[in-house]
Amino acid sequence: MNPAKTGRRRGGWNLTTTGKLPNDLNSFPKLLDRNAAKFAARPAYREKEFGIWQSWTWSEAREEIRALACGYVDIGVKEGDTIAIVGRNRPYFYWAMIAAQHVGAIPVPLYQDAVADEMAYVMEHCGARFAVVQDQEQVDKLLEVSDRIPELSQIVYLDPRGLRKYDHSMLHNFKELQAKGRAKSSEYEAEIDRRAAAVGPEDTGVMLYTSGTTGRPKGVVLTNSNVLMTAKNTCEFDKLTEEESILAYLPMAWVGDYVFSMAQAMWAGFCVNCPESLDTMQ
């Protein structure tokens, strides 16, 4: 029985599908379009890097996400594929999840401090064909266990340091993939629109795995309706609007961060702020 649909609490959360979402706001792609139109110049994501805050408006965020979605299609992402996301809280990884939903794929965020064996188990379990990761450390983990995850065909990395001499037959630089997506946008835009329009409230929005402290990690499948109805209800209860500004510091693989930094942010249209590191967060 799905605890998200029964309203039973798991780990302090009560994800519920009570009520009904408006048809034009029942998926992340639709919410992104609404936010880019309604809150175009308002900040959507901010990240502190080298001590300086970088900022993207909702209009700019939509362009970044659509470019990545086109890049996904170019490297062969198909509807129903799973894409593992491994990294700390950064706008790029939230974009990676939303872009996955634009192409009909399912994002699966993993704990970035997981060892190679733990990552291999989760990726094999969910059948991940693609991965978007932080840096050389995460690339090395995946390559180390590549024989256990034969379905993994492509890895996208954000930080290129240390990766220049690697075999790039299955590796892609995140920003270069976006650039390729922009260059081929006229070729892929109609396909992106078709796939995004096909995503509905009862489709799987994300797969989240437990940390595995008492055994093998367990996968939890959440529909768009699960998380967006929770976001709608909690935003209304707490009177959250586009004026809010939140700090994203929880592990991206945890349901709490997905509700706050993904679902509530998209529903209300507020700004998600990503710290430079846990050490400098205060």
Coordinates of C-alpha atoms in Angstrom, one line a residue:
M1 CA 0.0 0.0 0.0
N2 CA 1.3 3.4 -0.9
P3 CA 1.7 5.5 2.3
A4 CA 1.7 8.7 0.2
K5 CA -1.9 7.9 -0.9
T6 CA -3.2 6.7 2.5
G7 CA -1.8 9.7 4.3
R8 CA 0.2 7.6 6.7
R9 CA 3.3 9.3 8.1
R10 CA 6.8 8.1 7.2
G11 CA 9.8 9.8 8.8
G12 CA 7.8 12.8 9.8
W13 CA 6.2 13.5 6.5
N14 CA 2.6 13.1 5.4
L15 CA 2.5 13.2 1.6
T16 CA -1.2 13.2 0.5
T17 CA -3.2 13.4 -2.7
T18 CA -6.2 14.9 -0.9
G19 CA -7.9 17.4 -3.3
K20 CA -7.2 18.0 -6.9
L21 CA -4.5 20.0 -8.7
P22 CA -5.5 22.5 -11.4
N23 CA -4.9 21.0 -14.9
D24 CA -2.5 23.7 -15.8
L25 CA -0.4 23.3 -12.6
N26 CA -0.3 19.5 -12.2
S27 CA 3.4 18.9 -13.3
F28 CA 6.7 20.5 -12.9
P29 CA 7.1 21.5 -16.5
K30 CA 3.7 23.3 -16.3
L31 CA 4.7 25.1 -13.1
L32 CA 8.0 26.2 -14.7
D33 CA 6.2 27.7 -17.6
R34 CA 3.8 29.5 -15.2
N35 CA 6.7 30.8 -13.1
A36 CA 8.7 32.0 -16.2
A37 CA 5.7 33.9 -17.4
K38 CA 4.3 35.2 -14.1
F39 CA 7.5 35.8 -12.1
A40 CA 9.9 36.2 -15.1
A41 CA 12.3 38.7 -13.6
R42 CA 12.1 37.5 -10.0
P43 CA 15.0 35.4 -8.7
A44 CA 14.5 31.6 -8.8
Y45 CA 17.9 30.2 -7.9
R46 CA 20.9 31.8 -6.2
E47 CA 24.3 30.1 -5.5
K48 CA 27.3 31.4 -3.6
E49 CA 30.5 30.5 -5.4
F50 CA 33.9 32.0 -4.6
G51 CA 32.2 34.2 -2.0
I52 CA 29.9 35.8 -4.6
W53 CA 26.2 35.2 -5.1
Q54 CA 25.2 34.2 -8.6
S55 CA 21.5 34.6 -9.5
W56 CA 19.1 33.3 -12.1
T57 CA 15.6 34.6 -12.7
W58 CA 12.7 32.3 -13.4
S59 CA 12.9 33.3 -17.1
E60 CA 16.6 32.4 -17.1
A61 CA 16.1 29.2 -15.2
R62 CA 13.6 28.0 -17.8
E63 CA 16.1 28.6 -20.5
E64 CA 18.8 26.7 -18.7
I65 CA 16.4 23.8 -18.0
R66 CA 15.1 23.6 -21.6
A67 CA 18.7 23.7 -23.0
L68 CA 19.6 20.8 -20.7
A69 CA 16.4 18.9 -21.8
C70 CA 17.4 19.3 -25.4
G71 CA 20.9 18.0 -24.5
Y72 CA 19.2 15.0 -22.8
V73 CA 17.4 14.1 -26.0
D74 CA 20.6 14.5 -28.0
I75 CA 22.4 11.9 -25.9
G76 CA 19.5 9.5 -26.1
V77 CA 17.3 9.9 -23.1
K78 CA 13.9 8.3 -23.7
E79 CA 10.6 8.6 -22.0
G80 CA 10.6 6.3 -18.9
D81 CA 14.3 6.3 -18.5
T82 CA 15.8 7.0 -15.0
I83 CA 18.5 9.6 -14.5
A84 CA 20.6 9.4 -11.3
I85 CA 21.5 12.8 -9.8
V86 CA 24.5 12.9 -7.5
G87 CA 25.8 16.2 -5.9
R88 CA 25.4 18.8 -3.3
N89 CA 22.7 21.5 -3.3
R90 CA 23.3 23.4 -6.5
P91 CA 20.9 25.0 -9.0
Y92 CA 22.3 22.8 -11.7
F93 CA 21.1 19.6 -10.0
Y94 CA 17.6 21.0 -9.4
W95 CA 17.6 21.9 -13.1
A96 CA 18.8 18.4 -14.0
M97 CA 15.8 16.9 -12.2
I98 CA 13.3 19.3 -13.8
A99 CA 14.8 18.8 -17.2
A100 CA 14.4 15.0 -16.7
Q101 CA 10.7 15.6 -16.1
H102 CA 10.5 17.7 -19.3
V103 CA 11.7 14.7 -21.4
G104 CA 9.5 12.1 -19.6
A105 CA 12.4 10.7 -17.6
I106 CA 12.4 10.0 -13.8
P107 CA 15.1 11.7 -11.6
V108 CA 16.7 9.6 -8.9
P109 CA 18.8 11.8 -6.5
L110 CA 21.5 9.8 -4.6
Y111 CA 23.4 10.7 -1.5
Q112 CA 26.6 12.3 -2.6
D113 CA 28.6 10.7 0.3
A114 CA 27.5 7.2 -0.6
V115 CA 30.4 4.8 -1.4
A116 CA 30.7 3.2 -4.8
D117 CA 29.0 -0.1 -3.7
E118 CA 25.9 1.8 -2.3
M119 CA 25.7 3.8 -5.5
A120 CA 25.9 0.7 -7.6
Y121 CA 23.1 -1.0 -5.7
V122 CA 20.7 2.0 -6.1
M123 CA 21.5 2.5 -9.8
E124 CA 21.1 -1.1 -10.6
H125 CA 17.9 -1.3 -8.6
C126 CA 16.3 1.7 -10.4
G127 CA 17.8 0.8 -13.8
A128 CA 19.5 4.1 -14.3
R129 CA 20.8 4.6 -17.9
F130 CA 22.1 8.1 -17.3
A131 CA 23.7 10.0 -14.4
V132 CA 24.4 13.7 -13.7
V133 CA 27.1 14.1 -11.1
Q134 CA 29.2 16.7 -9.3
D135 CA 32.8 16.0 -10.1
Q136 CA 35.7 13.6 -10.7
E137 CA 35.0 11.8 -7.3
Q138 CA 31.5 10.8 -8.4
V139 CA 32.7 9.9 -11.9
D140 CA 35.3 7.6 -10.4
K141 CA 32.8 5.9 -8.2
L142 CA 30.6 5.1 -11.1
L143 CA 33.4 3.9 -13.3
E144 CA 34.7 1.7 -10.5
V145 CA 31.4 -0.2 -10.4
S146 CA 30.5 0.1 -14.1
D147 CA 30.4 -3.7 -14.5
R148 CA 27.6 -3.9 -11.9
I149 CA 25.5 -1.2 -13.7
P150 CA 25.7 -2.3 -17.4
E151 CA 22.6 -0.2 -18.3
L152 CA 24.5 3.0 -17.5
S153 CA 25.3 4.5 -20.8
Q154 CA 26.2 8.2 -20.3
I155 CA 27.5 10.3 -17.4
V156 CA 27.2 14.1 -17.3
Y157 CA 29.6 15.9 -14.9
L158 CA 29.4 19.5 -13.7
D159 CA 33.0 20.2 -12.5
P160 CA 35.6 19.3 -15.2
R161 CA 38.6 19.4 -13.0
G162 CA 40.7 16.3 -13.3
L163 CA 38.6 14.8 -16.1
R164 CA 40.4 16.2 -19.1
K165 CA 42.3 13.0 -19.9
Y166 CA 39.5 10.6 -19.3
D167 CA 37.9 8.6 -22.1
H168 CA 34.9 10.8 -23.0
S169 CA 33.0 8.2 -25.0
M170 CA 30.4 8.1 -22.3
L171 CA 31.3 11.3 -20.4
H172 CA 29.7 14.8 -21.1
N173 CA 30.5 18.2 -19.6
F174 CA 27.2 19.6 -18.2
K175 CA 27.6 23.1 -19.7
E176 CA 28.8 21.8 -23.0
L177 CA 25.8 19.5 -23.1
Q178 CA 23.6 22.6 -22.6
A179 CA 25.4 24.4 -25.3
K180 CA 24.8 21.5 -27.7
G181 CA 21.1 21.5 -26.6
R182 CA 20.8 25.2 -27.4
A183 CA 22.4 24.7 -30.8
K184 CA 19.9 22.0 -31.6
S185 CA 16.9 23.6 -30.0
S186 CA 15.1 24.0 -33.3
E187 CA 15.4 20.3 -33.8
Y188 CA 14.3 19.2 -30.4
E189 CA 11.9 21.9 -29.1
A190 CA 8.8 20.3 -30.5
E191 CA 9.7 16.9 -29.0
I192 CA 10.4 18.5 -25.6
D193 CA 7.0 20.2 -25.8
R194 CA 5.3 16.9 -26.6
R195 CA 7.0 15.0 -23.9
A196 CA 6.4 17.7 -21.3
A197 CA 2.7 18.0 -22.2
A198 CA 2.3 14.2 -21.7
V199 CA 3.5 14.3 -18.1
G200 CA 0.5 14.1 -15.8
P201 CA -0.2 14.2 -12.0
E202 CA -0.2 10.4 -11.6
D203 CA 3.1 9.9 -13.4
T204 CA 6.2 9.2 -11.4
G205 CA 7.8 12.5 -10.5
V206 CA 10.8 11.2 -8.5
M207 CA 12.3 8.1 -6.9
L208 CA 13.9 8.6 -3.5
Y209 CA 16.0 6.1 -1.7
T210 CA 16.5 5.7 2.1
S211 CA 20.0 6.1 3.4
G212 CA 20.3 2.3 4.0
T213 CA 21.5 2.6 7.6
T214 CA 19.6 -0.5 8.7
G215 CA 19.9 -2.5 5.5
R216 CA 19.8 -2.0 1.7
P217 CA 18.3 1.3 0.6
K218 CA 14.6 1.1 -0.2
G219 CA 13.2 3.0 -3.1
V220 CA 10.1 5.2 -2.7
V221 CA 8.1 6.1 -5.8
L222 CA 6.3 9.5 -5.6
T223 CA 3.9 10.8 -8.2
N224 CA 3.7 14.4 -9.2
S225 CA 0.4 14.6 -7.4
N226 CA 2.0 13.2 -4.2
V227 CA 4.5 16.0 -3.9
L228 CA 2.7 18.9 -5.6
M229 CA -0.5 18.5 -3.6
T230 CA 1.7 18.4 -0.5
A231 CA 3.4 21.6 -1.7
K232 CA 0.1 23.3 -2.5
N233 CA -1.4 22.5 0.9
T234 CA 1.7 23.4 2.9
C235 CA 2.2 26.6 1.0
E236 CA -1.4 27.6 1.6
F237 CA -1.1 26.7 5.3
D238 CA 2.1 28.6 5.9
K239 CA 1.1 31.4 3.5
L240 CA 4.2 30.9 1.4
T241 CA 4.5 33.2 -1.7
E242 CA 7.0 34.2 -4.4
E243 CA 8.4 36.7 -1.8
E244 CA 10.0 33.9 0.2
S245 CA 13.7 33.0 0.1
I246 CA 14.9 29.6 1.4
L247 CA 18.3 28.0 2.1
A248 CA 18.8 24.6 0.5
Y249 CA 21.1 22.6 2.7
L250 CA 19.3 19.2 3.3
P251 CA 20.6 16.2 1.3
M252 CA 19.1 16.3 -2.2
A253 CA 18.3 12.6 -1.9
W254 CA 16.0 13.3 1.1
V255 CA 12.2 13.9 0.7
G256 CA 12.5 17.1 2.8
D257 CA 14.7 18.8 0.3
Y258 CA 12.5 17.6 -2.6
V259 CA 9.4 19.1 -1.0
F260 CA 11.1 22.4 0.0
S261 CA 13.5 23.1 -2.7
M262 CA 11.7 21.5 -5.6
A263 CA 7.9 21.2 -5.0
Q264 CA 7.2 24.2 -2.8
A265 CA 9.7 26.4 -4.7
M266 CA 7.9 25.6 -8.0
W267 CA 4.4 25.9 -6.5
A268 CA 4.9 29.3 -4.8
G269 CA 7.6 30.6 -7.2
F270 CA 10.0 31.6 -4.4
C271 CA 13.9 31.7 -4.6
V272 CA 16.1 28.7 -3.6
N273 CA 19.5 29.7 -2.3
C274 CA 22.4 27.2 -2.4
P275 CA 25.3 27.8 0.0
E276 CA 28.9 27.5 -1.1
S277 CA 29.5 24.6 1.3
L278 CA 28.3 23.2 4.6
D279 CA 31.4 24.7 6.2
T280 CA 30.6 28.3 5.2
M281 CA 26.8 28.0 5.4
Q282 CA 26.5 29.9 8.7

